[in-house]
PDB file of C-alpha atoms in Angstrom:
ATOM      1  CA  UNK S   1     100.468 110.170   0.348  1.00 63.00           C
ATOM      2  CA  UNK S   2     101.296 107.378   2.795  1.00 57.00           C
ATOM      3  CA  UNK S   3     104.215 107.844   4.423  1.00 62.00           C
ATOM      4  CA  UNK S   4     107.398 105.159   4.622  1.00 56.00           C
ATOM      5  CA  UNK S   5     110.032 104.198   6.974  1.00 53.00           C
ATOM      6  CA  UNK S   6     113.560 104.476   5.491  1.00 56.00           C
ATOM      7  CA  UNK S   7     116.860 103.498   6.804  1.00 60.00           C
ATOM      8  CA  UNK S   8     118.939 105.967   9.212  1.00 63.00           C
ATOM      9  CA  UNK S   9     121.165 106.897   6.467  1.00 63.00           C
ATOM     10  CA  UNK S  10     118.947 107.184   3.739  1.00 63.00           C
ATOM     11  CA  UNK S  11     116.667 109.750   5.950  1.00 61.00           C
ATOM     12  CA  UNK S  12     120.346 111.719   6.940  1.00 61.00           C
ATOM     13  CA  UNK S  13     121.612 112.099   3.613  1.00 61.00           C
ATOM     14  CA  UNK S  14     118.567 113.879   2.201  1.00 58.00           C
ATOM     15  CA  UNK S  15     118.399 115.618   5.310  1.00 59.00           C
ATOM     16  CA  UNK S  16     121.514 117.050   4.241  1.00 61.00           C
ATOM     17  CA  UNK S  17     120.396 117.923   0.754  1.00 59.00           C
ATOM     18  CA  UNK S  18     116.962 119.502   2.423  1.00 56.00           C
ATOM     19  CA  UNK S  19     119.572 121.469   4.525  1.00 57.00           C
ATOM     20  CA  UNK S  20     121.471 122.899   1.768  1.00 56.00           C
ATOM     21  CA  UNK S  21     118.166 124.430  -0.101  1.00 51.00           C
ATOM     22  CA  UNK S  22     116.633 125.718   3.166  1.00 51.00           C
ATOM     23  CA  UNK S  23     119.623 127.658   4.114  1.00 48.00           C
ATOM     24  CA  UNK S  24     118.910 129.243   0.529  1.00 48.00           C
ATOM     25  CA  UNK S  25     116.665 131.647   0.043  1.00 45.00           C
ATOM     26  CA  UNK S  26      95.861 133.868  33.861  1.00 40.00           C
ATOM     27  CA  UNK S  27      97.526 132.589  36.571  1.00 42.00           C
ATOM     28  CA  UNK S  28      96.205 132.127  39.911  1.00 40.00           C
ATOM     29  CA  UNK S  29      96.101 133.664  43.526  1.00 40.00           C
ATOM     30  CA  UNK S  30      98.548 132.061  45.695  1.00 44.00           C
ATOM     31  CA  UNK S  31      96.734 132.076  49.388  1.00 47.00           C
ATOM     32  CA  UNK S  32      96.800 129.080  51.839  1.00 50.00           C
ATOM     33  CA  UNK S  33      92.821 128.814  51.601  1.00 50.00           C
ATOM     34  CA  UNK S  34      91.841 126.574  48.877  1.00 51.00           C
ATOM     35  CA  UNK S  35      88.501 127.188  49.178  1.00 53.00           C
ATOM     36  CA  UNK S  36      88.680 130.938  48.895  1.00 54.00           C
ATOM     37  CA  UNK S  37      87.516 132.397  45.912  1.00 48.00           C
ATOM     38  CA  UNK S  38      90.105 133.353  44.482  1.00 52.00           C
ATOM     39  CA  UNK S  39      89.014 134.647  40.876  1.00 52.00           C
ATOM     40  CA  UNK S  40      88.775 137.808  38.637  1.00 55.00           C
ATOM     41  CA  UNK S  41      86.648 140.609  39.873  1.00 56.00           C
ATOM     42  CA  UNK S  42      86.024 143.018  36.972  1.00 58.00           C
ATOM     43  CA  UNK S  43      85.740 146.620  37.703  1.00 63.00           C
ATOM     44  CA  UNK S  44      84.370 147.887  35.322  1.00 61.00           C
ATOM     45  CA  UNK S  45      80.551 148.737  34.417  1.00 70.00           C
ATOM     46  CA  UNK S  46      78.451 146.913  31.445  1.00 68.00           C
ATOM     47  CA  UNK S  47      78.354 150.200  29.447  1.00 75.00           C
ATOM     48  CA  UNK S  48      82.411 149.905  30.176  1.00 68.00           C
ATOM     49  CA  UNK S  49      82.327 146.643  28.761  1.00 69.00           C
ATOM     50  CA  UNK S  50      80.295 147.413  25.149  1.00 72.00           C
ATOM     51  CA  UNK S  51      82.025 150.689  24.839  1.00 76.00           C
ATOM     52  CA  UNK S  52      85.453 148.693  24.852  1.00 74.00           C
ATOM     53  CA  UNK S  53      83.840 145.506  22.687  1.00 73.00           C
ATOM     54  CA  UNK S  54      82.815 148.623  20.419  1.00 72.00           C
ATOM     55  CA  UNK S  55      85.970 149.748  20.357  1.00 76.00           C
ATOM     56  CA  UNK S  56      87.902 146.308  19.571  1.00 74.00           C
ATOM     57  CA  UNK S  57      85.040 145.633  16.604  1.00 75.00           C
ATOM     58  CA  UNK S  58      86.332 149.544  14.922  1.00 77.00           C
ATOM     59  CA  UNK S  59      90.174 148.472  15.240  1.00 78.00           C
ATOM     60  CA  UNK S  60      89.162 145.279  13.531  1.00 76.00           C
ATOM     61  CA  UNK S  61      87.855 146.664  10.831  1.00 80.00           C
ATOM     62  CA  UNK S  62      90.595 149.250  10.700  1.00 80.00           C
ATOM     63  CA  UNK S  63      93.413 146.450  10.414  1.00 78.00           C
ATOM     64  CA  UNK S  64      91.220 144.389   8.051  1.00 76.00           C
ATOM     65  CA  UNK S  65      90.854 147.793   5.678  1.00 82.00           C
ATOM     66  CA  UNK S  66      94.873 148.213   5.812  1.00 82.00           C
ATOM     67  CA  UNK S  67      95.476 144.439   5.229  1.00 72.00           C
ATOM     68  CA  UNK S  68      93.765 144.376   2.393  1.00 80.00           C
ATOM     69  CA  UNK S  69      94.868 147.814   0.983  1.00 84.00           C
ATOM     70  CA  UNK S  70      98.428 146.218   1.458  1.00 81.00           C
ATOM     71  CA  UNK S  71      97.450 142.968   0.249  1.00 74.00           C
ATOM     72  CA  UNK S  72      96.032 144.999  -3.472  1.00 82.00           C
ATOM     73  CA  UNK S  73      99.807 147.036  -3.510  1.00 84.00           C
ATOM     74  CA  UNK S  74     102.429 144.298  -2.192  1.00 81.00           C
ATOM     75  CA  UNK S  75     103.920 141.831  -3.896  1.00 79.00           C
ATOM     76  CA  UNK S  76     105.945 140.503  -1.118  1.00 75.00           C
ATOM     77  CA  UNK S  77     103.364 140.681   1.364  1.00 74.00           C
ATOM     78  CA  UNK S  78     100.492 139.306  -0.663  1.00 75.00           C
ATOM     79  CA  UNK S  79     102.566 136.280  -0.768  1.00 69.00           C
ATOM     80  CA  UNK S  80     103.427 135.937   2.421  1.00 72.00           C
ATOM     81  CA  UNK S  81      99.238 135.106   3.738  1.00 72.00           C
ATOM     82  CA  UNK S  82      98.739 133.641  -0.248  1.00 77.00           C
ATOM     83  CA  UNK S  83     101.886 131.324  -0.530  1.00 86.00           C
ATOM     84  CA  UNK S  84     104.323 130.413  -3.317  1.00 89.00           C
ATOM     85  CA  UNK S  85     106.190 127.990  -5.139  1.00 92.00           C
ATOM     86  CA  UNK S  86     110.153 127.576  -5.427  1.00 90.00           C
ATOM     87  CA  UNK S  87     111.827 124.965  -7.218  1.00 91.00           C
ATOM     88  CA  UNK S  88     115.130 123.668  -7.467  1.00 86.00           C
ATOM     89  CA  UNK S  89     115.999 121.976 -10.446  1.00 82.00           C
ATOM     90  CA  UNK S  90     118.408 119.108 -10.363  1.00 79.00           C
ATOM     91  CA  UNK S  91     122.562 119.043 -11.041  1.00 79.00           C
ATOM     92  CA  UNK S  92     123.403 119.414 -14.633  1.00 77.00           C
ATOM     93  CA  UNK S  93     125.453 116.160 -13.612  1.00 71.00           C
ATOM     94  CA  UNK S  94     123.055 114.140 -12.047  1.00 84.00           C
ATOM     95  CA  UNK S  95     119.464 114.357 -14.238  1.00 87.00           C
ATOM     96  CA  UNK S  96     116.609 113.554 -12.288  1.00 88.00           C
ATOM     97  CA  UNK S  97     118.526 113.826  -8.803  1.00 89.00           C
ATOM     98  CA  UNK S  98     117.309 114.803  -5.809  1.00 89.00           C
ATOM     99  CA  UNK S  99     114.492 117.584  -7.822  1.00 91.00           C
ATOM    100  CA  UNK S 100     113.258 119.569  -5.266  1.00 91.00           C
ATOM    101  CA  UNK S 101     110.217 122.230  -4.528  1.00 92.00           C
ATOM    102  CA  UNK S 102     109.328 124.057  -1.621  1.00 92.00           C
ATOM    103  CA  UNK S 103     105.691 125.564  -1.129  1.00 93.00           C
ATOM    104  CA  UNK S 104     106.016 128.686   2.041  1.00 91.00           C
ATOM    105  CA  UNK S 105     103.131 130.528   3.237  1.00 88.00           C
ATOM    106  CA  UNK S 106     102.520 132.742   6.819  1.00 83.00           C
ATOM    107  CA  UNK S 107     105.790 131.400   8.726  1.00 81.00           C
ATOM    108  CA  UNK S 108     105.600 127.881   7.584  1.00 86.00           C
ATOM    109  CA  UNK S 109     106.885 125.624   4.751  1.00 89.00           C
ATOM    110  CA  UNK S 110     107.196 122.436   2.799  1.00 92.00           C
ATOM    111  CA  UNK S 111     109.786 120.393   0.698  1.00 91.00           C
ATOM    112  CA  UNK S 112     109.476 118.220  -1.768  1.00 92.00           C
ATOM    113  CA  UNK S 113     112.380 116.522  -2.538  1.00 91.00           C
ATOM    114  CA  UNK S 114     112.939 113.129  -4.676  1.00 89.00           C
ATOM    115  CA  UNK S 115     114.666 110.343  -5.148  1.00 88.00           C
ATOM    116  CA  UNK S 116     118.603 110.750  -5.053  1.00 86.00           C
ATOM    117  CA  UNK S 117     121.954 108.705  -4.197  1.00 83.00           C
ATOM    118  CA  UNK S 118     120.272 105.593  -5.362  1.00 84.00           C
ATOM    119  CA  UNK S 119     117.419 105.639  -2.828  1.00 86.00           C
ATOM    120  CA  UNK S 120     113.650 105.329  -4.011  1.00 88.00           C
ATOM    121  CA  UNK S 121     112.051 107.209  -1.909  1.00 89.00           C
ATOM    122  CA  UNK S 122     110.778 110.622  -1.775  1.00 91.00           C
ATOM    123  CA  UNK S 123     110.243 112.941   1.478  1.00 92.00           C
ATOM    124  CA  UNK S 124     108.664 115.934   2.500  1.00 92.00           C
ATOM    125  CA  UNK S 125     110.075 118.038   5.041  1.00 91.00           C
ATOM    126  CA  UNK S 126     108.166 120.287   6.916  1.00 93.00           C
ATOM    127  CA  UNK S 127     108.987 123.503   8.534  1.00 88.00           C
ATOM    128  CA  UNK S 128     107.519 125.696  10.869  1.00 85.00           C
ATOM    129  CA  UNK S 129     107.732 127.360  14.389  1.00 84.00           C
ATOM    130  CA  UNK S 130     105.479 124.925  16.502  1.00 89.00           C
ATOM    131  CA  UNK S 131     108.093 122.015  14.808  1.00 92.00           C
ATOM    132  CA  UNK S 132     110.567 120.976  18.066  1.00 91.00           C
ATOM    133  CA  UNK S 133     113.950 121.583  17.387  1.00 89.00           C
ATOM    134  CA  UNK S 134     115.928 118.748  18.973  1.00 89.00           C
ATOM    135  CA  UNK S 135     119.720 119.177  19.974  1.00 86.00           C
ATOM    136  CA  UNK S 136     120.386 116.463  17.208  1.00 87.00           C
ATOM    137  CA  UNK S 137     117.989 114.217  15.116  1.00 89.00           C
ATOM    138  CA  UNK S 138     115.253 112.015  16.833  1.00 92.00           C
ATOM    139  CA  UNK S 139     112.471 109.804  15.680  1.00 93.00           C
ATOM    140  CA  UNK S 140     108.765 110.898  16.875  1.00 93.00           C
ATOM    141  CA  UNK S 141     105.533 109.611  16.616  1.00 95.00           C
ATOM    142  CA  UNK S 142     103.248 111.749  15.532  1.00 95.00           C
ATOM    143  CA  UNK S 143      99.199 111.975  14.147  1.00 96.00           C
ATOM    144  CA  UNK S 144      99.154 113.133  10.264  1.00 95.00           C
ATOM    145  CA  UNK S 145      96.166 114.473   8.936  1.00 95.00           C
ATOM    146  CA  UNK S 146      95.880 115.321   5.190  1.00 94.00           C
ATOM    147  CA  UNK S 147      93.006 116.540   2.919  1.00 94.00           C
ATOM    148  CA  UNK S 148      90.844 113.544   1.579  1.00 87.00           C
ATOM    149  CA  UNK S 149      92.493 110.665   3.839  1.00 89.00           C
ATOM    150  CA  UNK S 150      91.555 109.176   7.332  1.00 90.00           C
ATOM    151  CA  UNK S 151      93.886 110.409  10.089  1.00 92.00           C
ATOM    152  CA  UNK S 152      96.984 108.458  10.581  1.00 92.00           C
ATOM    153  CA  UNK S 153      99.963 107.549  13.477  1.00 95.00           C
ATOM    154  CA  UNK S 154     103.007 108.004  11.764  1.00 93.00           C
ATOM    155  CA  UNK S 155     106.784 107.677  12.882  1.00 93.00           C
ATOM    156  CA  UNK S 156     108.795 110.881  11.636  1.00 93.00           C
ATOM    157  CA  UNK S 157     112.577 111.698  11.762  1.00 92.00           C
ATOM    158  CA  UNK S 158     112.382 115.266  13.697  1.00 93.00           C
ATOM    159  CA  UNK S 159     115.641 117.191  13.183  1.00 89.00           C
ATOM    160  CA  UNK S 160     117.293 120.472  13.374  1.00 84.00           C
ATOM    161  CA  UNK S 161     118.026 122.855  10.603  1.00 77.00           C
ATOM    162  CA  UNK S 162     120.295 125.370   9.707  1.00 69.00           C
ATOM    163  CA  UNK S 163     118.748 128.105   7.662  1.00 60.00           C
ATOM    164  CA  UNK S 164     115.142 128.342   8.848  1.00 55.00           C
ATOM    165  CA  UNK S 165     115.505 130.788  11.117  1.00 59.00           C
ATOM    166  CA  UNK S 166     115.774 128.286  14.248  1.00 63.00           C
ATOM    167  CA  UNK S 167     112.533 125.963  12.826  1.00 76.00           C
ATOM    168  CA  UNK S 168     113.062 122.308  13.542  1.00 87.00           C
ATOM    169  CA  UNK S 169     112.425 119.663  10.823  1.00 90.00           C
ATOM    170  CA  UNK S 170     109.592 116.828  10.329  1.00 93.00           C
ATOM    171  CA  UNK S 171     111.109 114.948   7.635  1.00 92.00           C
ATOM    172  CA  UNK S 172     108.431 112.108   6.383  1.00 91.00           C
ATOM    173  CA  UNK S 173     109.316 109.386   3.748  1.00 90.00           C
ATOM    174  CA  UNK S 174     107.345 107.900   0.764  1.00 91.00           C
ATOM    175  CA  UNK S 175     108.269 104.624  -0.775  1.00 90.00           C
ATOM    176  CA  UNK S 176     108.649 106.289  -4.422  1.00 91.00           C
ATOM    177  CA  UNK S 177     108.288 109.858  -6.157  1.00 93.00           C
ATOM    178  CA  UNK S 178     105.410 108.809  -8.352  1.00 93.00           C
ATOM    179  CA  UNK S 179     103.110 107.739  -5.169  1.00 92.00           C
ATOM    180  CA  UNK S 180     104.413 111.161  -3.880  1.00 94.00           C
ATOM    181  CA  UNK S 181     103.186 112.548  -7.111  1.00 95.00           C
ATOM    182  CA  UNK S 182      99.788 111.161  -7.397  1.00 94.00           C
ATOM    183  CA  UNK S 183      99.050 111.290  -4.434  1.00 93.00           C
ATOM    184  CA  UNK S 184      99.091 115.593  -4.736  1.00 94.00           C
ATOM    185  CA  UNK S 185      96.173 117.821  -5.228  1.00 95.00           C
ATOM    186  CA  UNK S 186      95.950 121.210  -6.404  1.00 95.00           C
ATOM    187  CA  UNK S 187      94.737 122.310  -2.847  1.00 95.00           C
ATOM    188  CA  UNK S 188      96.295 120.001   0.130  1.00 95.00           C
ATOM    189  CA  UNK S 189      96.000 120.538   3.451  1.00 95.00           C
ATOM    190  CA  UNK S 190      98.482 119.223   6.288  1.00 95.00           C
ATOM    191  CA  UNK S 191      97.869 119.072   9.730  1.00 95.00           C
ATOM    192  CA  UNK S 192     100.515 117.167  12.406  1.00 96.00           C
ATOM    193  CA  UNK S 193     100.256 116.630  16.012  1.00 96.00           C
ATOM    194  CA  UNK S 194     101.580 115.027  18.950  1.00 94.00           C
ATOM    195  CA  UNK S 195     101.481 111.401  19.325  1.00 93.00           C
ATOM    196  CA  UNK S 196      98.714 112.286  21.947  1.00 92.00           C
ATOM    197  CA  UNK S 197      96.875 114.689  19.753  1.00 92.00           C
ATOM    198  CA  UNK S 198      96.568 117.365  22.330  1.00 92.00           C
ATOM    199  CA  UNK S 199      99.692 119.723  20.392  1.00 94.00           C
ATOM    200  CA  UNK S 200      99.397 121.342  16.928  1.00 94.00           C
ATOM    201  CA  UNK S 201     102.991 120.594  15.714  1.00 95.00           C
ATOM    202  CA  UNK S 202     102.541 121.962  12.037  1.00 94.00           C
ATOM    203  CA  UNK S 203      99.609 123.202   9.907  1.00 93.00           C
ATOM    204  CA  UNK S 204      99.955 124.516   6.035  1.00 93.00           C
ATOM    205  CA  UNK S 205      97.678 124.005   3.037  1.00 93.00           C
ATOM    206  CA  UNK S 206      99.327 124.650  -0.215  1.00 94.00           C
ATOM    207  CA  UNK S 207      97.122 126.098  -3.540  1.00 92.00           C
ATOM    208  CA  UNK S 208      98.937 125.483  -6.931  1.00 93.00           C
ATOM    209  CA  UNK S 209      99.605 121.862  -6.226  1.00 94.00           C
ATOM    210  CA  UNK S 210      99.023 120.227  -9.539  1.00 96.00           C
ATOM    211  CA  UNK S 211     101.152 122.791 -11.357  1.00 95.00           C
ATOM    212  CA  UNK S 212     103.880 122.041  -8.856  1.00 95.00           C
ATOM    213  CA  UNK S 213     103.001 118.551  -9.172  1.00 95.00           C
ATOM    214  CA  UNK S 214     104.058 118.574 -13.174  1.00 96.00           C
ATOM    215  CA  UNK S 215     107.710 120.623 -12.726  1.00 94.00           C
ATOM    216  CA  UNK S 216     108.802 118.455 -10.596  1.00 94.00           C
ATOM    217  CA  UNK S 217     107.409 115.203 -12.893  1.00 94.00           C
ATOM    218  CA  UNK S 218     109.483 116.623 -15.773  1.00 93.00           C
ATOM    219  CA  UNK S 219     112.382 117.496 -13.277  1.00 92.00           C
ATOM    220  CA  UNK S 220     112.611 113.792 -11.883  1.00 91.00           C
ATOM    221  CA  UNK S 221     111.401 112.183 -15.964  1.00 90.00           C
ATOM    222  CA  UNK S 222     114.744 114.377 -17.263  1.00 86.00           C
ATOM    223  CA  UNK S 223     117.895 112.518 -18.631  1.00 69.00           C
TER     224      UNK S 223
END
């Protein structure tokens, strides 16, 4: 999926629509003496030290045991760690407008959404807590990296959003829904930094893609 630039108020107006679905469902010493050692001197013993890495490797396996007990009898929270699919079919009205779906898994999401209002292209919005939340909408460069493509410098539209629990929005556009469409696979991994690399901005890999990938075909192919 290569991203596109699109004008101001194409990118706001499906900001909009993106809106209205998303608000649906250690430190150091401080002495003058610089060259004073000035780090961490543990007091404790070596048999200290394996009794308490002993220790941390039981309560591992303790919270491993209950995850996955929880994991085998909850719906909800099985979900959560696996992800799932939502879709949002378009206006009875307006066939093929602005068909939307929305994959969410451990705290973070992503959008879908195509073509509507006369506009051609397609975006995906992403959600999630390392996303900046600007006081109103920005442009940002940022590196993209995507399963089964080199790495790439992008320019995003980074906005705030009602509805997401205080995320921000990356909100990236492609020049048509059917290079959108092609260009997802069944498991697809994102992964966006800073311009400089050094800052994980958003990471989610979706399973189910293809499947999603059709419903929304026959969503934006609907008359």
């Amino acid at each position: 999926m290569a991203p596109a630039l699109a004008n101001q108020a194409e990118m706001a107006a499906h900001a909009r629509a993106m809106n209205d679905i998303a608000a649906t469902p250690p430190c150091c010493y401080g002495g003058d003496d610089e060259d004073q050692w000035q780090g961490y001197e543990p007091n404790f013993s070596a048999e200290d030290l394996q009794e308490m890495l002993h220790r941390s490797k039981v309560e591992e396996a303790e919270s491993l045991r209950k995850h996955q007990q929880r994991m085998a009898r909850d719906s909800d929270y099985r979900a959560f760690f696996d992800g799932f699919w939502n879709f949002r079919p378009a206006a009875d009205n307006a066939p093929g407008q602005y068909c939307a779906a929305r994959f969410y898994r451990e705290g973070s999401s992503m959008m879908i959404l195509g073509p509507g209002g006369g506009s051609p292209y397609a975006y995906l919005a992403l959600y999630g807590r390392g996303v900046p939340k600007p006081k109103s909408a920005q442009k940002l460069t940022v590196q993209l990296h995507q399963t089964g493509e080199e790495r790439q410098t992008v320019e995003v539209f980074n906005l705030p959003v009602t509805g997401t629990g205080g995320d921000g929005m990356l909100l990236m556009a492609v020049p048509s829904m059917d290079a959108l469409l092609e260009g997802m696979l069944d498991q697809h991994r994102f992964e966006v930094f800073d311009r400089k690399h050094e800052n994980v901005l958003y990471i989610l890999e979706w399973t189910g893609g293809l499947a999603a990938r059709d419903k929304l075909r026959a969503c934006v192919n609907a008359k």
